[in-house]
PDB file of C-alpha atoms in Angstrom:
ATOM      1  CA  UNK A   1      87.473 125.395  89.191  1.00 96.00           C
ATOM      2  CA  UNK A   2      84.352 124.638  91.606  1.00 98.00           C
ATOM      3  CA  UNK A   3      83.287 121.228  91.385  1.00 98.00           C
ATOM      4  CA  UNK A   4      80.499 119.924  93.885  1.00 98.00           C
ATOM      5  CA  UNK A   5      80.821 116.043  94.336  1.00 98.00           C
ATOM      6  CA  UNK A   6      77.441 115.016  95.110  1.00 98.00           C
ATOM      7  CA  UNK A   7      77.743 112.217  97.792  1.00 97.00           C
ATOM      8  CA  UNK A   8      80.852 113.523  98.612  1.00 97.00           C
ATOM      9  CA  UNK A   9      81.168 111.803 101.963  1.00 97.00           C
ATOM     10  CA  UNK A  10      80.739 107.957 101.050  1.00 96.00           C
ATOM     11  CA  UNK A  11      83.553 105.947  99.459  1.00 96.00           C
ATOM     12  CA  UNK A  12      84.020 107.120  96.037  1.00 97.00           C
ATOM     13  CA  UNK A  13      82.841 110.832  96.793  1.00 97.00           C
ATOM     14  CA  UNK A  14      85.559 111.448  99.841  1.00 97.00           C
ATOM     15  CA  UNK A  15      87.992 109.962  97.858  1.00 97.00           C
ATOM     16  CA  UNK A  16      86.966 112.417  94.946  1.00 98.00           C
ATOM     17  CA  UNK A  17      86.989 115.392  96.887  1.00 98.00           C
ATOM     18  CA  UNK A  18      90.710 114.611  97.797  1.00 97.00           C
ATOM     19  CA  UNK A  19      92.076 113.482  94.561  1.00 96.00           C
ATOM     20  CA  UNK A  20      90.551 116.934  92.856  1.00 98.00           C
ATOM     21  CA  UNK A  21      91.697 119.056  96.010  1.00 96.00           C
ATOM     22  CA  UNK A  22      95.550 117.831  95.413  1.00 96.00           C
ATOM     23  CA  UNK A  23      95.117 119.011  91.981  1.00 95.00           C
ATOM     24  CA  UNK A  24      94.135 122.884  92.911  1.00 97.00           C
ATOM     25  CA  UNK A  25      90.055 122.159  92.484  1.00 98.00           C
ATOM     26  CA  UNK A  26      87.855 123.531  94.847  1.00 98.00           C
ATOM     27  CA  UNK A  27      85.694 120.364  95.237  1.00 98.00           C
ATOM     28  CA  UNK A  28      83.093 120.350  97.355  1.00 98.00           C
ATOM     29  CA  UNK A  29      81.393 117.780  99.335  1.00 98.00           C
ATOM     30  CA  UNK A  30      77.613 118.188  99.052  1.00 98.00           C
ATOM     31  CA  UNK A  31      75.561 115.315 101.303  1.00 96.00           C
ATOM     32  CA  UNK A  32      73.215 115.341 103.424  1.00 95.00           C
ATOM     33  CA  UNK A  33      75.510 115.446 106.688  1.00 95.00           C
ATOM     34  CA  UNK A  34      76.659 118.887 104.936  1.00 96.00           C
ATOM     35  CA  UNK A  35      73.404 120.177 104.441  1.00 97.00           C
ATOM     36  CA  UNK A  36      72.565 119.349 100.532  1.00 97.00           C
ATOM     37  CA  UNK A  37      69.804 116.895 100.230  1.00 97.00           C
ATOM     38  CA  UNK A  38      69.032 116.123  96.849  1.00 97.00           C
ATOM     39  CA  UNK A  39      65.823 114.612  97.348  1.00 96.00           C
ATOM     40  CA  UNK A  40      64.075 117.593  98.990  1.00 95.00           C
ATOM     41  CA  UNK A  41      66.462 120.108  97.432  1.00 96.00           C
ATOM     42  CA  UNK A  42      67.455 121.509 100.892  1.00 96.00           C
ATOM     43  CA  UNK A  43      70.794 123.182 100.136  1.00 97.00           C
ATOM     44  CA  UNK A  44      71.254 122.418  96.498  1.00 97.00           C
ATOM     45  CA  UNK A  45      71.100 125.555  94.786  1.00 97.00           C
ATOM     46  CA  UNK A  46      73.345 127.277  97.277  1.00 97.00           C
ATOM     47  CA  UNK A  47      75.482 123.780  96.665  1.00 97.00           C
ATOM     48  CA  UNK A  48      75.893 124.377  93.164  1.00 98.00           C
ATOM     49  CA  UNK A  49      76.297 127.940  92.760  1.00 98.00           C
ATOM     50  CA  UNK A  50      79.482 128.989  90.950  1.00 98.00           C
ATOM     51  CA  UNK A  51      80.099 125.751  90.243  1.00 98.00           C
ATOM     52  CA  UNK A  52      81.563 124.443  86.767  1.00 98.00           C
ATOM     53  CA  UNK A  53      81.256 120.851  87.063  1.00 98.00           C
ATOM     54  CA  UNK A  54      78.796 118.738  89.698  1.00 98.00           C
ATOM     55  CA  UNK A  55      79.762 114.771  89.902  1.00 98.00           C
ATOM     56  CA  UNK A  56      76.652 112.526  90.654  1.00 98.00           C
ATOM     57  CA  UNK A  57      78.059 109.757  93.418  1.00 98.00           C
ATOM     58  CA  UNK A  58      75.059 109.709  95.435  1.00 97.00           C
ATOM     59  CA  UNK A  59      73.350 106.319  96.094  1.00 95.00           C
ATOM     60  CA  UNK A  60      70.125 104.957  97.246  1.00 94.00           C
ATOM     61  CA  UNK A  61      69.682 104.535 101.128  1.00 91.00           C
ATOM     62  CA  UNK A  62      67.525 101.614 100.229  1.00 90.00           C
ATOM     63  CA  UNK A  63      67.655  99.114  97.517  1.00 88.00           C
ATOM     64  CA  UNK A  64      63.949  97.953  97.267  1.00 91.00           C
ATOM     65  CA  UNK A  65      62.782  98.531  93.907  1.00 91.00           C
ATOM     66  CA  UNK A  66      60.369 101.085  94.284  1.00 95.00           C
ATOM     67  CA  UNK A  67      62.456 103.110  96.375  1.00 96.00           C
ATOM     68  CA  UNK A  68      65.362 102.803  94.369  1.00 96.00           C
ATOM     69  CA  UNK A  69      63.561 104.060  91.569  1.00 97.00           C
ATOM     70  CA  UNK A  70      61.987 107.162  93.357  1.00 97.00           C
ATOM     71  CA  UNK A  71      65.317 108.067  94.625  1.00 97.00           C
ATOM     72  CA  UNK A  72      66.804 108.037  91.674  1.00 97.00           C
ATOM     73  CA  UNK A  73      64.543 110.176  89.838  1.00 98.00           C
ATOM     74  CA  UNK A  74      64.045 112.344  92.236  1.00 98.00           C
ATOM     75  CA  UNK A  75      67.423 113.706  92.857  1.00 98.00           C
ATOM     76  CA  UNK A  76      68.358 113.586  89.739  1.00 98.00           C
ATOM     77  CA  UNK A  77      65.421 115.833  88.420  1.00 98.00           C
ATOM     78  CA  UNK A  78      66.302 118.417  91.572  1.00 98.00           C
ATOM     79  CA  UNK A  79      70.048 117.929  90.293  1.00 98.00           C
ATOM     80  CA  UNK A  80      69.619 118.944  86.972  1.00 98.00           C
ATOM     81  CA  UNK A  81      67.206 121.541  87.691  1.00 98.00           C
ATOM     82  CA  UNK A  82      69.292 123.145  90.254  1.00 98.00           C
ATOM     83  CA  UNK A  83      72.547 122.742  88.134  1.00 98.00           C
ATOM     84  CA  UNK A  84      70.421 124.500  84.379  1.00 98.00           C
ATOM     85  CA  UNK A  85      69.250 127.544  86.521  1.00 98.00           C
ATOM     86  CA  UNK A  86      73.094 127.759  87.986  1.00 98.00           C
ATOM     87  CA  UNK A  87      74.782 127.684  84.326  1.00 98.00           C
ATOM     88  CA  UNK A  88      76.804 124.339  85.159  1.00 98.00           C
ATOM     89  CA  UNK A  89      78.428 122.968  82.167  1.00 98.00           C
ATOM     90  CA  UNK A  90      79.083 119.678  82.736  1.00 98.00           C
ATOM     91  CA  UNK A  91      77.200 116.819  84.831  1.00 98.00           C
ATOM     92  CA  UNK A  92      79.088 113.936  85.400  1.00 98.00           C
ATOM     93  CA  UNK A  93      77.515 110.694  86.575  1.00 98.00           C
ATOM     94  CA  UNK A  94      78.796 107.337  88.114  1.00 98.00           C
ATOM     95  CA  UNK A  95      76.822 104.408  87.018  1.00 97.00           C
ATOM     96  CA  UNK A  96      76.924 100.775  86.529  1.00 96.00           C
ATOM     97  CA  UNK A  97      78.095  98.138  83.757  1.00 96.00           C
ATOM     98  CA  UNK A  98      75.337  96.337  82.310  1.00 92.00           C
ATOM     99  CA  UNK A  99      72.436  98.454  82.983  1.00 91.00           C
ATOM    100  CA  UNK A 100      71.243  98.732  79.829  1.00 89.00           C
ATOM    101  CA  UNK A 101      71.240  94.295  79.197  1.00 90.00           C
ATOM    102  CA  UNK A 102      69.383  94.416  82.537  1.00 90.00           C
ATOM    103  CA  UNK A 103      66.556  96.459  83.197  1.00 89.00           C
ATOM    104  CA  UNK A 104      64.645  93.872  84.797  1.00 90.00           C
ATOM    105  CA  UNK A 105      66.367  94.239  87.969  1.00 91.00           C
ATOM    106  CA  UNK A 106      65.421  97.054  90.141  1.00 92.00           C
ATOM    107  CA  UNK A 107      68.660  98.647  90.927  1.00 93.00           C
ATOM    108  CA  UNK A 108      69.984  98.635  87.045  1.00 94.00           C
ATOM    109  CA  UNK A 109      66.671  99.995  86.079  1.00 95.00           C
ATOM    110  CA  UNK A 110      66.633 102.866  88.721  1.00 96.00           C
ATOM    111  CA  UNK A 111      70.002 103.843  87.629  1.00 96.00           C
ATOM    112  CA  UNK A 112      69.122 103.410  84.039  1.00 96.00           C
ATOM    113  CA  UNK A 113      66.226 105.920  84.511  1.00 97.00           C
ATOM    114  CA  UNK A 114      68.554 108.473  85.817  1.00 98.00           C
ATOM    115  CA  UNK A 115      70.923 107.813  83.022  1.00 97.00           C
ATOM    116  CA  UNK A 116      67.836 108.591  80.977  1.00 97.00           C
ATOM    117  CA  UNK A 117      66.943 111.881  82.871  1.00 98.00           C
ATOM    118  CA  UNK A 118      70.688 112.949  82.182  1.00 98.00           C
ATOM    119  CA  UNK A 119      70.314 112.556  78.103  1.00 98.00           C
ATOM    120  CA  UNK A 120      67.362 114.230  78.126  1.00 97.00           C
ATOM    121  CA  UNK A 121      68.502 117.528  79.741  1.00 97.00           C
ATOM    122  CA  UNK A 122      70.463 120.096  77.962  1.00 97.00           C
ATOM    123  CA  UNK A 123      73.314 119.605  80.409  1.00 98.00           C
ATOM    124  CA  UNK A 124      76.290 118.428  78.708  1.00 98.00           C
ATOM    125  CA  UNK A 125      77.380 114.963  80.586  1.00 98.00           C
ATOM    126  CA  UNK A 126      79.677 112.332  81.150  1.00 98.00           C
ATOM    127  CA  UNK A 127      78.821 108.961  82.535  1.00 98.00           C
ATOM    128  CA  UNK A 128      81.262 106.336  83.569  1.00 98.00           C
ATOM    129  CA  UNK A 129      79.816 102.788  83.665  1.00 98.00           C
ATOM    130  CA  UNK A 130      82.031 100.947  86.174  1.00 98.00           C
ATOM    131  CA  UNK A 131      81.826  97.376  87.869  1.00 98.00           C
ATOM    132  CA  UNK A 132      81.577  96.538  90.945  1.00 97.00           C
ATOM    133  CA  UNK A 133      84.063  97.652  94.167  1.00 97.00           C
ATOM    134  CA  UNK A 134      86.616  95.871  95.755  1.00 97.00           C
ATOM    135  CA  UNK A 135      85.405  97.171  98.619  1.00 96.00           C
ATOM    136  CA  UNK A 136      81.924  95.856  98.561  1.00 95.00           C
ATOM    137  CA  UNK A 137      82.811  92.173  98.218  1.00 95.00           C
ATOM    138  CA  UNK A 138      82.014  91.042 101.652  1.00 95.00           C
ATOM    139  CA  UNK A 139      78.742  92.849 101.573  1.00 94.00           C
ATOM    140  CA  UNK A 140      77.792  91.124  97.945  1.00 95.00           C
ATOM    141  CA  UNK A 141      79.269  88.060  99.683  1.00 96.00           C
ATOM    142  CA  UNK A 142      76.758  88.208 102.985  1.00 96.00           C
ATOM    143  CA  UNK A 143      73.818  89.548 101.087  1.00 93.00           C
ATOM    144  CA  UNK A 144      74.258  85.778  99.096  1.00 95.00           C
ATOM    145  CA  UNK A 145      74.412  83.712 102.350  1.00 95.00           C
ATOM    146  CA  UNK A 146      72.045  80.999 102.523  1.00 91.00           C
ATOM    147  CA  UNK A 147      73.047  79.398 106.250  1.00 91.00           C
ATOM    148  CA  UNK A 148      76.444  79.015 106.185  1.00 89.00           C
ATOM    149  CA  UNK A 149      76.884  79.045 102.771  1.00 96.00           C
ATOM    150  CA  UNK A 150      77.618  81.738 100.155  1.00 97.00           C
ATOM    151  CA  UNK A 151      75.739  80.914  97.136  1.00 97.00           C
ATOM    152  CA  UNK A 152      77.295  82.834  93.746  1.00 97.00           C
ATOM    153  CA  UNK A 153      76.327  82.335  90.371  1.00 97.00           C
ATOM    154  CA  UNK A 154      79.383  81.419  87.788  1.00 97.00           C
ATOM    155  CA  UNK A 155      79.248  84.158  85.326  1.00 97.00           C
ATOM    156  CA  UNK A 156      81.642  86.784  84.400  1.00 97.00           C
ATOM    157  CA  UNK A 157      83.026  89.181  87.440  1.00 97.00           C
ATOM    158  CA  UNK A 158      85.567  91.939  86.716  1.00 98.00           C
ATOM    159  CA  UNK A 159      85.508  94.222  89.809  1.00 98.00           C
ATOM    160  CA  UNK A 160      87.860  97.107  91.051  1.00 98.00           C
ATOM    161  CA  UNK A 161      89.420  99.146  93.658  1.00 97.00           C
ATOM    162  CA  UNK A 162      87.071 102.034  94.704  1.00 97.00           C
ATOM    163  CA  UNK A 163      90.348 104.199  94.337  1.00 97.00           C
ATOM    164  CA  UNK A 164      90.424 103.365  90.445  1.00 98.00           C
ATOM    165  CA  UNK A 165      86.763 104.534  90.062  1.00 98.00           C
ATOM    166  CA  UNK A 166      87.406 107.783  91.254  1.00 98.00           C
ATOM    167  CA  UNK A 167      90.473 108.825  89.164  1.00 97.00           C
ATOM    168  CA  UNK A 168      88.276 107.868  86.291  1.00 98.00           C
ATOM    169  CA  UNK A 169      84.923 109.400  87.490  1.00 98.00           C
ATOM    170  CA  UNK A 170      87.555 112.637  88.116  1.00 98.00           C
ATOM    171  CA  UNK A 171      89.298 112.744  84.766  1.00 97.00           C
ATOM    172  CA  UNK A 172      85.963 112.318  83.085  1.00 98.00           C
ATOM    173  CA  UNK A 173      84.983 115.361  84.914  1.00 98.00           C
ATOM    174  CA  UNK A 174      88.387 117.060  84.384  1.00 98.00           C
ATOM    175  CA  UNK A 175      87.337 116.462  80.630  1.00 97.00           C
ATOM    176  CA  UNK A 176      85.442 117.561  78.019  1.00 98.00           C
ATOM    177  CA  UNK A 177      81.680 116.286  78.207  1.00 98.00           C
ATOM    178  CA  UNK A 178      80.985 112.815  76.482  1.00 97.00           C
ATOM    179  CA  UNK A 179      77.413 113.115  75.928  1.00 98.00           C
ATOM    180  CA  UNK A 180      78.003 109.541  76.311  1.00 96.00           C
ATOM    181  CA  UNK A 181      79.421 106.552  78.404  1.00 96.00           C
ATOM    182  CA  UNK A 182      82.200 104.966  78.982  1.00 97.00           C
ATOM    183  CA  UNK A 183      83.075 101.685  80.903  1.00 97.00           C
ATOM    184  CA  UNK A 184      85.706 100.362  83.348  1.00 98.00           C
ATOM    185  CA  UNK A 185      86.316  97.440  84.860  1.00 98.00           C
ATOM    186  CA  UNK A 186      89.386  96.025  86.780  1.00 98.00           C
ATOM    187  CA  UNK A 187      92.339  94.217  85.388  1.00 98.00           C
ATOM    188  CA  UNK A 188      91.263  90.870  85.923  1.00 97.00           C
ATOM    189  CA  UNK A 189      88.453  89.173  84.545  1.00 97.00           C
ATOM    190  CA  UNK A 190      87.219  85.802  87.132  1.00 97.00           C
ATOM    191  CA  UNK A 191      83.772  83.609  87.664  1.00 97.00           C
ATOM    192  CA  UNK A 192      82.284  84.935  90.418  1.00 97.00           C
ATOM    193  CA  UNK A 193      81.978  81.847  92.724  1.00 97.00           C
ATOM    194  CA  UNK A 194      85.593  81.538  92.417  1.00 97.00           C
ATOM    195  CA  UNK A 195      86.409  84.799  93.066  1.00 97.00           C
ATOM    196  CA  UNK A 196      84.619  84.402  96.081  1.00 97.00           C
ATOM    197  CA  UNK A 197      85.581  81.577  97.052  1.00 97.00           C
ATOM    198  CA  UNK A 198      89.272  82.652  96.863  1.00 95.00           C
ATOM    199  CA  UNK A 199      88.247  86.351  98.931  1.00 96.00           C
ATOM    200  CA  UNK A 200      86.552  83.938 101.872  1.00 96.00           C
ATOM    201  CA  UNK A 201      89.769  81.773 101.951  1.00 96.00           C
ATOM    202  CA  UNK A 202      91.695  84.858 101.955  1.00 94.00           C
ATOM    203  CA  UNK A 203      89.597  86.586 104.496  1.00 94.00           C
ATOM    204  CA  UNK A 204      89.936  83.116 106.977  1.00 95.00           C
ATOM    205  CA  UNK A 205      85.608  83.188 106.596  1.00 95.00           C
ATOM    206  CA  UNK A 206      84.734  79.915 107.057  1.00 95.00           C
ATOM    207  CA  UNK A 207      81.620  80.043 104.908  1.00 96.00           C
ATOM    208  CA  UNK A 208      81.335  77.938 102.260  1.00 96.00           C
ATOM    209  CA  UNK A 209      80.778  79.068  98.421  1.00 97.00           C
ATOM    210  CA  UNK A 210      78.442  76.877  96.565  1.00 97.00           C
ATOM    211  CA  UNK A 211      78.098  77.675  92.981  1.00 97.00           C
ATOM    212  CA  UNK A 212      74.528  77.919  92.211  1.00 96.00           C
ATOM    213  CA  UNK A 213      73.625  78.827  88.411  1.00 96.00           C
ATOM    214  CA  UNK A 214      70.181  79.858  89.796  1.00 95.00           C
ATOM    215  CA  UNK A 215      71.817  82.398  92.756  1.00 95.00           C
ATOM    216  CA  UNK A 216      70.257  86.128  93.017  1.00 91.00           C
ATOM    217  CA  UNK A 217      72.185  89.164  92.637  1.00 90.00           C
ATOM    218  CA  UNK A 218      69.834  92.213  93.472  1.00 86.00           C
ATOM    219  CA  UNK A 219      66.928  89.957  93.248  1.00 86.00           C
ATOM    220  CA  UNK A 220      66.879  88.262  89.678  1.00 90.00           C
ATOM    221  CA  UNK A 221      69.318  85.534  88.148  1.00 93.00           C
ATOM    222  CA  UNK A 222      72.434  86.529  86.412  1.00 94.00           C
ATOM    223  CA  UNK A 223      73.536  85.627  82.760  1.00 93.00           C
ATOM    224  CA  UNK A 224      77.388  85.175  81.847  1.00 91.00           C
ATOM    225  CA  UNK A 225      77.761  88.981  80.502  1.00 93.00           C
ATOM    226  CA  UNK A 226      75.571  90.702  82.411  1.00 94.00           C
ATOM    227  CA  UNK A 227      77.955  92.407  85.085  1.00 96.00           C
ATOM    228  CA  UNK A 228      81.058  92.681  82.799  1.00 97.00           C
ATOM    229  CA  UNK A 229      81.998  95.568  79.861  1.00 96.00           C
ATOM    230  CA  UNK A 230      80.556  94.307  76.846  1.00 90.00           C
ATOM    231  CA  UNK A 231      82.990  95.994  74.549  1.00 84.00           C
ATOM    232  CA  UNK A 232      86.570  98.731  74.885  1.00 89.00           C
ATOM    233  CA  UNK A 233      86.931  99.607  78.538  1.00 96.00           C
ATOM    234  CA  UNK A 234      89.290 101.373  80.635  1.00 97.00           C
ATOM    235  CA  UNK A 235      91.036  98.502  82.603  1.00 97.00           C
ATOM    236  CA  UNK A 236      91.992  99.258  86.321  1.00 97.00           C
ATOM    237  CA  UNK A 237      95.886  97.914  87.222  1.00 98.00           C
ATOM    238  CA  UNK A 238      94.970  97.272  90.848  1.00 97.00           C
ATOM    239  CA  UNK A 239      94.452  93.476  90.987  1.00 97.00           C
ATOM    240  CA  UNK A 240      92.252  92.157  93.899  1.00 97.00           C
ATOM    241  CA  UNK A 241      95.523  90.364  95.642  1.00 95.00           C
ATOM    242  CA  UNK A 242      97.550  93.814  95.377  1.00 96.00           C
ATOM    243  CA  UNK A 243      94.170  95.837  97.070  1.00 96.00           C
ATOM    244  CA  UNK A 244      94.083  93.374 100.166  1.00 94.00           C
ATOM    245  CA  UNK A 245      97.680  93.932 101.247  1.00 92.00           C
ATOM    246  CA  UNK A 246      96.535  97.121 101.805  1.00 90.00           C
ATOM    247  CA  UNK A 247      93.709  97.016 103.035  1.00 86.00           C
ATOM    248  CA  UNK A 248      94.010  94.410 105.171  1.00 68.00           C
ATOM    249  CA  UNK A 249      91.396  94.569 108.411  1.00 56.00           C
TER     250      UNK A 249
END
């Protein structure tokens, strides 16, 4: 069948478009360096046409509050829109654990307003709640540098390889709809200053990790379940030590 993987350049969409593509799918990559932007519409209903299922991968260009917000809504109002008036059956959407406990930070509440927009259309859907990427740990890890040190609250971290969220983001969409959530995580469950401070020695970064109760992530202070599953999740079986023997840099 046609399925359009919004955001299907970035990490999780390319590898989506592959994994569906080995198994017969015509997936296509809609982004706008192929024409489809979601926030002006350009290209979406042509995107979208014939299609049976459209995955939701996009992310914000900026993280700022306000414009997190705004992008959120905005393509995912165009989304739906263009998806009713092209008879798609099934929306499925890649969010984040904890959004709901958080809404006070700007990121978790822009992506719990398009969670929001996606109950409230007459789309069947899927959304899988995942943690955060394996891949985005050095960019967590510089965003909480302070000088030369890496300041990281210790509260529950349970993240996973990028490779893992998109064979469950794709069998949710090879699925049945939800019209719910569900959560994954990876197989291991750590503190987050020490998982950081093992990934710096590991990466030979020289930077220091500091545990700091009082440390931002996305702007506001963490509490100890706030970025882990709070109940049954789908548990990854890449461990962090397995991902960077292959992916070494």
């Amino acid at each position: 069948m046609k399925i359009v993987i919004i955001g299907g350049t970035g990490l999780i969409g390319s590898k989506l478009v592959t994994k569906l593509g080995e198994r017969g799918h015509e997936a296509v990559a809609a982004a706008p360096n192929t024409g489809v932007d979601t926030l002006t519409g350009k290209g979406l209903a042509e995107a979208v046409d014939g299609a049976s299922v459209v995955i939701d991968v996009s992310n914000s260009p900026s993280f700022e509050d306000a414009a997190v917000l705004d992008f959120f809504e905005t393509s995912t109002r165009n989304l739906l829109a263009a998806e009713a008036a092209a008879g798609v059956g099934h929306h499925v959407a890649l969010s984040v654990v904890g959004t709901g406990r958080r809404p006070d930070i700007g990121y978790f509440r822009a992506k719990l307003a398009q969670e929001k927009l996606i109950e409230e259309s007459p789309i069947p859907f899927s959304v899988v709640h995942a943690t955060q990427f394996f891949e985005f740990a050095r960019r967590i890890a510089d965003g909480a540098t302070d000088g030369g040190a890496v300041r990281m609250p210790p509260v529950a971290f349970q993240p996973m390889a990028g490779d893992e969220v998109a064979k469950a983001v794709g069998g949710a969409a090879l699925g049945a709809p939800l019209n719910g959530a569900i959560e994954i995580a990876g197989p291991e469950r750590f503190q987050m200053d020490e998982f950081f401070r093992t990934a710096l020695a590991a990466w030979g970064d020289p930077r220091e990790v500091v545990t700091d109760p009082h440390a931002h992530y996305f702007g506001a202070e963490l509490n100890e379940p706030d970025l882990v599953p709070a109940g049954d999740a789908t548990l990854g079986e890449i461990t962090y030590t397995d991902w960077l023997k292959s992916n070494a840099r």
